[in-house]
PDB file of C-alpha atoms in Angstrom:
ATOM      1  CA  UNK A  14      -7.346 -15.448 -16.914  1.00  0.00           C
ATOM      2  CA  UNK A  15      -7.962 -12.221 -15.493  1.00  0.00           C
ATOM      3  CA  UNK A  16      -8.599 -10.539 -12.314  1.00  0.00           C
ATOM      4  CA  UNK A  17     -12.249 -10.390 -11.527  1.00  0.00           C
ATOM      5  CA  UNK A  18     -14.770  -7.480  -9.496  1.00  0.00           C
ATOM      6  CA  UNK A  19     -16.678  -8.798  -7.149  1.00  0.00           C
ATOM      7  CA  UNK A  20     -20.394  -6.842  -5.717  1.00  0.00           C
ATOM      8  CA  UNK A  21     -18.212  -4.462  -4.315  1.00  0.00           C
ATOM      9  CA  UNK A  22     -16.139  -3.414  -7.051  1.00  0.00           C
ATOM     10  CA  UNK A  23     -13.301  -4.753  -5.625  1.00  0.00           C
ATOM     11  CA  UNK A  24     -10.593  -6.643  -7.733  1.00  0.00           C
ATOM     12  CA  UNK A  25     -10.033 -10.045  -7.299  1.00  0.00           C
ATOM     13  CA  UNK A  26      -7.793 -12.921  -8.356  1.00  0.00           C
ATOM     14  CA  UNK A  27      -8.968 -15.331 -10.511  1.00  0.00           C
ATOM     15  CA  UNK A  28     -10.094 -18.809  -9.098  1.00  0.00           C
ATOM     16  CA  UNK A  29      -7.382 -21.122  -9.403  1.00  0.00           C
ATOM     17  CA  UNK A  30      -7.518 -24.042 -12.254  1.00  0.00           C
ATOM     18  CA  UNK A  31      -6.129 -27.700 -12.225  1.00  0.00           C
ATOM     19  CA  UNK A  32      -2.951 -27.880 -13.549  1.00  0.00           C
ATOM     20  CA  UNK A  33      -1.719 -24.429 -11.699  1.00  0.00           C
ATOM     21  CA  UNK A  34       0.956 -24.095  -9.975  1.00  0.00           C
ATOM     22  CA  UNK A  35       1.026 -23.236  -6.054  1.00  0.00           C
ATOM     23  CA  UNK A  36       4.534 -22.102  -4.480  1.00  0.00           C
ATOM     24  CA  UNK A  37       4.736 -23.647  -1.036  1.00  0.00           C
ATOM     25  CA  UNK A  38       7.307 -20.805   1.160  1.00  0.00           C
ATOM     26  CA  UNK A  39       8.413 -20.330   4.793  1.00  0.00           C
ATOM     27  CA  UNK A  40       8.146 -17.238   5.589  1.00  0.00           C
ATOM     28  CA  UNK A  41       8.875 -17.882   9.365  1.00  0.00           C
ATOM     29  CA  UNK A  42       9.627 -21.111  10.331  1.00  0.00           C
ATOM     30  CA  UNK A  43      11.366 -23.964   9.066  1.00  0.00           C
ATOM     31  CA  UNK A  44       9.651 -27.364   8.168  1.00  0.00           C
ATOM     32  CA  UNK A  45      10.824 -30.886   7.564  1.00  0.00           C
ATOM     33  CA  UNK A  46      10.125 -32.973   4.257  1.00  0.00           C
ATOM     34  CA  UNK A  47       8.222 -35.282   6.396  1.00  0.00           C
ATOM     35  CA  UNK A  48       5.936 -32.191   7.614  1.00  0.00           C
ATOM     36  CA  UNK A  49       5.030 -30.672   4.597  1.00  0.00           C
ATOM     37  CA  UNK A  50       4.094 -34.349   3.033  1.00  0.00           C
ATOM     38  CA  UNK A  51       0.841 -34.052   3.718  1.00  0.00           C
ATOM     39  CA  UNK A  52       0.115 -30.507   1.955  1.00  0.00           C
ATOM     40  CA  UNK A  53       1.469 -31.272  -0.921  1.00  0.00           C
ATOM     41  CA  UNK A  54      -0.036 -34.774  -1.265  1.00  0.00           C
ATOM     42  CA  UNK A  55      -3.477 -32.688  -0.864  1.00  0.00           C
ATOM     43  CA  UNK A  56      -2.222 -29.987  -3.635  1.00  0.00           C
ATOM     44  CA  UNK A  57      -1.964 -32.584  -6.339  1.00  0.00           C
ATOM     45  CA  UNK A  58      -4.923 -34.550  -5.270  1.00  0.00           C
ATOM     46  CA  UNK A  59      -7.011 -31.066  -6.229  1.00  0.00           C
ATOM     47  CA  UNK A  60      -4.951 -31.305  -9.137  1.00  0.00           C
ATOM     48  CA  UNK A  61      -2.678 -28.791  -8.651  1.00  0.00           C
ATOM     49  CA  UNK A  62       1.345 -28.491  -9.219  1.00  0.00           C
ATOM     50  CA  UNK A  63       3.107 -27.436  -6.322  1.00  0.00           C
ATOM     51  CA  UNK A  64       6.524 -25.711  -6.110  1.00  0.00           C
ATOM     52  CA  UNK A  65       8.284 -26.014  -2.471  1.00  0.00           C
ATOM     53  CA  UNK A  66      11.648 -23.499  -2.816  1.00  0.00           C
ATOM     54  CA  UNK A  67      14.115 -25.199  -1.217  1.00  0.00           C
ATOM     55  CA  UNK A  68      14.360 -22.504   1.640  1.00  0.00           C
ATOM     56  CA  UNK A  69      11.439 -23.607   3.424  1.00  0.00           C
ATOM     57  CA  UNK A  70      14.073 -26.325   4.599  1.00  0.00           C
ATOM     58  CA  UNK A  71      16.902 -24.541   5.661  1.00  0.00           C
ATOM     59  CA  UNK A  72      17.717 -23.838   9.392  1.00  0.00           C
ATOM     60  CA  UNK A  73      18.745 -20.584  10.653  1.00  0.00           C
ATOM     61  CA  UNK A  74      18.128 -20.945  14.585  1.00  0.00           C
ATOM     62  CA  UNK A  75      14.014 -21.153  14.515  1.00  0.00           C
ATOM     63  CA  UNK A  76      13.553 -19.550  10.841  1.00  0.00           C
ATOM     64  CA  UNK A  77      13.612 -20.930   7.763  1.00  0.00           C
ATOM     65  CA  UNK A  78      16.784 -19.391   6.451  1.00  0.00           C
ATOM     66  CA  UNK A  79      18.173 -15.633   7.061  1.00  0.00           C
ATOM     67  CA  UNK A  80      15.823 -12.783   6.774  1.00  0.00           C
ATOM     68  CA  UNK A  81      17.155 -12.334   3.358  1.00  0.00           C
ATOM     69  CA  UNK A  82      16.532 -15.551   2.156  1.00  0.00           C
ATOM     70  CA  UNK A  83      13.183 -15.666   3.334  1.00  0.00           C
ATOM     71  CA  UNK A  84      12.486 -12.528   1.807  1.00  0.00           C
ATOM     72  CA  UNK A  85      14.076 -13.740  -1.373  1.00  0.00           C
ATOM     73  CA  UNK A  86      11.736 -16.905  -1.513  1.00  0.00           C
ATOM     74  CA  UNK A  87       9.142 -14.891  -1.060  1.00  0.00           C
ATOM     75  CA  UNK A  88       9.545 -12.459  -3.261  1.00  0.00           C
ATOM     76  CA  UNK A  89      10.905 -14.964  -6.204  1.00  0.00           C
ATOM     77  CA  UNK A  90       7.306 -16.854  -5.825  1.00  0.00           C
ATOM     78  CA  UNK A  91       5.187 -13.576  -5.735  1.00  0.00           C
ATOM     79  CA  UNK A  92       7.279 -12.634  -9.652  1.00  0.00           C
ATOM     80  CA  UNK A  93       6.696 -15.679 -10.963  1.00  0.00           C
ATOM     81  CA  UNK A  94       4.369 -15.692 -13.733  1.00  0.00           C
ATOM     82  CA  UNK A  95       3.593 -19.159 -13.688  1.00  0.00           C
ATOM     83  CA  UNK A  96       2.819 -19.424  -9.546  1.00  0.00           C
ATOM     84  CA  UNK A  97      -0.815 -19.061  -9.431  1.00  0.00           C
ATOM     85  CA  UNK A  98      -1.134 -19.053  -5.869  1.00  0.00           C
ATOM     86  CA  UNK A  99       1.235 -18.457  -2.653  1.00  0.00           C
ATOM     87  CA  UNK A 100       1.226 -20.654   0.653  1.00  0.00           C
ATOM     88  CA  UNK A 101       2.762 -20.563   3.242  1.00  0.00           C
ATOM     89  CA  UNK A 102       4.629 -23.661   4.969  1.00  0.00           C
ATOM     90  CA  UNK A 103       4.422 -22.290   8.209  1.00  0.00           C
ATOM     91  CA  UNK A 104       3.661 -18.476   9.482  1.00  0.00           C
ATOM     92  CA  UNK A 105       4.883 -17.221  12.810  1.00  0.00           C
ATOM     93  CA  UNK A 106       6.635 -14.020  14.217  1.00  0.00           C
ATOM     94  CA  UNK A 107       9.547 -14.094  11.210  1.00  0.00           C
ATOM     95  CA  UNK A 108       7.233 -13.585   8.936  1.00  0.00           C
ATOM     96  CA  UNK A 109       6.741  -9.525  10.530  1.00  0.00           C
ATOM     97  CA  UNK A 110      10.531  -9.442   9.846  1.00  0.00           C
ATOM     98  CA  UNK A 111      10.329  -9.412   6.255  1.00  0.00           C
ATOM     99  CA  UNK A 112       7.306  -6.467   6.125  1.00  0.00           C
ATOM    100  CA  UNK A 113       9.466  -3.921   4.508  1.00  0.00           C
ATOM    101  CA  UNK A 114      11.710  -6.294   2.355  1.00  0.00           C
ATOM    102  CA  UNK A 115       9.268  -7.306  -0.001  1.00  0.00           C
ATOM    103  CA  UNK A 116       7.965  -5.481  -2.955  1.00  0.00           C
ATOM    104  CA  UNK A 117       4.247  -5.156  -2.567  1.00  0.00           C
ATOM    105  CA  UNK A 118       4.761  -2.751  -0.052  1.00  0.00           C
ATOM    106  CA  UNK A 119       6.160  -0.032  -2.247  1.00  0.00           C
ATOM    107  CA  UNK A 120       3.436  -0.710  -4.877  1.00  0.00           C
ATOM    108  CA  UNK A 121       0.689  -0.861  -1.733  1.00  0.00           C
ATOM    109  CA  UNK A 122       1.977   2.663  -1.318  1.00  0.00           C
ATOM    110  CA  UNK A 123       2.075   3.862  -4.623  1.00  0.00           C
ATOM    111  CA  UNK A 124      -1.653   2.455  -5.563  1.00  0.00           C
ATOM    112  CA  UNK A 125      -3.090   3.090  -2.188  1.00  0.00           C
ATOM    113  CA  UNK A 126      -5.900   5.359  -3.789  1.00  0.00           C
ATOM    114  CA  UNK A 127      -6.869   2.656  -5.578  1.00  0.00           C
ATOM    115  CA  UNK A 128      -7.127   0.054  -3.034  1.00  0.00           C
ATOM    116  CA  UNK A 129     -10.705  -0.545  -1.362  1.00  0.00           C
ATOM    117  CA  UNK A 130      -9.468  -1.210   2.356  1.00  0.00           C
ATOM    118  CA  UNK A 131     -13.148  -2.390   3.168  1.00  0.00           C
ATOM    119  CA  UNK A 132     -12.895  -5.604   0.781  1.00  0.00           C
ATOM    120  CA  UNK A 133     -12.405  -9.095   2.283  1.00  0.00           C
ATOM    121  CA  UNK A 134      -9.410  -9.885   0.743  1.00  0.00           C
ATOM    122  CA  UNK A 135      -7.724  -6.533   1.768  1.00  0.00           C
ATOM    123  CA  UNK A 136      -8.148  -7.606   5.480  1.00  0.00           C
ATOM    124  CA  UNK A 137      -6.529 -11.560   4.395  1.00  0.00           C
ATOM    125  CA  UNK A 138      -3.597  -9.205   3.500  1.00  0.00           C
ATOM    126  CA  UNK A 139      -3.560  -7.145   6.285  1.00  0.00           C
ATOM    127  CA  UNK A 140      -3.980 -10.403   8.583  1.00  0.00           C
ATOM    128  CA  UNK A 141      -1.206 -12.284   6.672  1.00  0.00           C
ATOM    129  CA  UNK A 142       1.316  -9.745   6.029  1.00  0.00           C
ATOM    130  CA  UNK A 143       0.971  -6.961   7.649  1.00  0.00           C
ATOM    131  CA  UNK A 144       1.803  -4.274   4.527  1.00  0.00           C
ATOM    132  CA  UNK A 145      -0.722  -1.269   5.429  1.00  0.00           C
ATOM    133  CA  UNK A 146       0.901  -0.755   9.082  1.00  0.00           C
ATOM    134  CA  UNK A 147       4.569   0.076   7.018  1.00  0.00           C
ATOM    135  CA  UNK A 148       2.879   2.287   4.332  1.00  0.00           C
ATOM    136  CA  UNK A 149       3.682   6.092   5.352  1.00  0.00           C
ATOM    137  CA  UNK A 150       1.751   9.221   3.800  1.00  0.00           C
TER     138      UNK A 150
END
């Protein structure tokens, strides 16, 4: 399905669709099996697949994994065709860490023309990842 404009003109993502698949990450923090039970018992009772990488696990002091592998996780889910949607396990301050590792900041740079920076879902990624504080004229 394709992306959508809403009033605005701004582009949106289409709505998601039973049967699609949502990659569960940890950006920042780690979180037990036990923990994330409940999300993903919710996921497939909308009737969604989810996909937990394995890093959201892994304990590296506080974070969930090394910078890099965070970013990695991250970055993996975000390329994957079939991941329809992106959540996170558990946000915090290691998710700032990985603002210039990932690759929508270069193309957030590249396309900036393009983006409308008054459209709700702009400020969701501006909230959630910080990207438009790294991009540099």
């Amino acid at each position: 399905m394709k992306s959508r404009k809403n009033a605005k003109g701004m582009k949106t993502p289409p709505f998601l669709r039973p049967g699609d698949r949502i990659a569960i990450v940890a950006p920042a923090r780690w979180v037990t099996k036990e923990q994330i039970a409940p999300a993903l018992a919710t996921i497939e009772q909308w009737g969604f697949e989810s996909v937990v990488y394995t890093q959201v696990y892994k304990k590296n002091h506080q974070f969930a994994g090394s910078d890099v592998a965070r970013a990695s996780a991250l970055q993996k889910a975000l390329d994957d065709p079939s991941v329809k949607a992106v959540v996170f396990a558990r946000g915090g301050y290691g998710t700032c860490l990985l603002y210039t590792s990932l690759l929508p900041i270069p193309i957030a740079v590249k396309e900036r023309k393009k983006i409308n920076v008054n459209g709700e879902l702009w400020w969701d990624v501006v909230q959630t990842t910080g990207q438009p504080f790294s991009m540099k004229n």
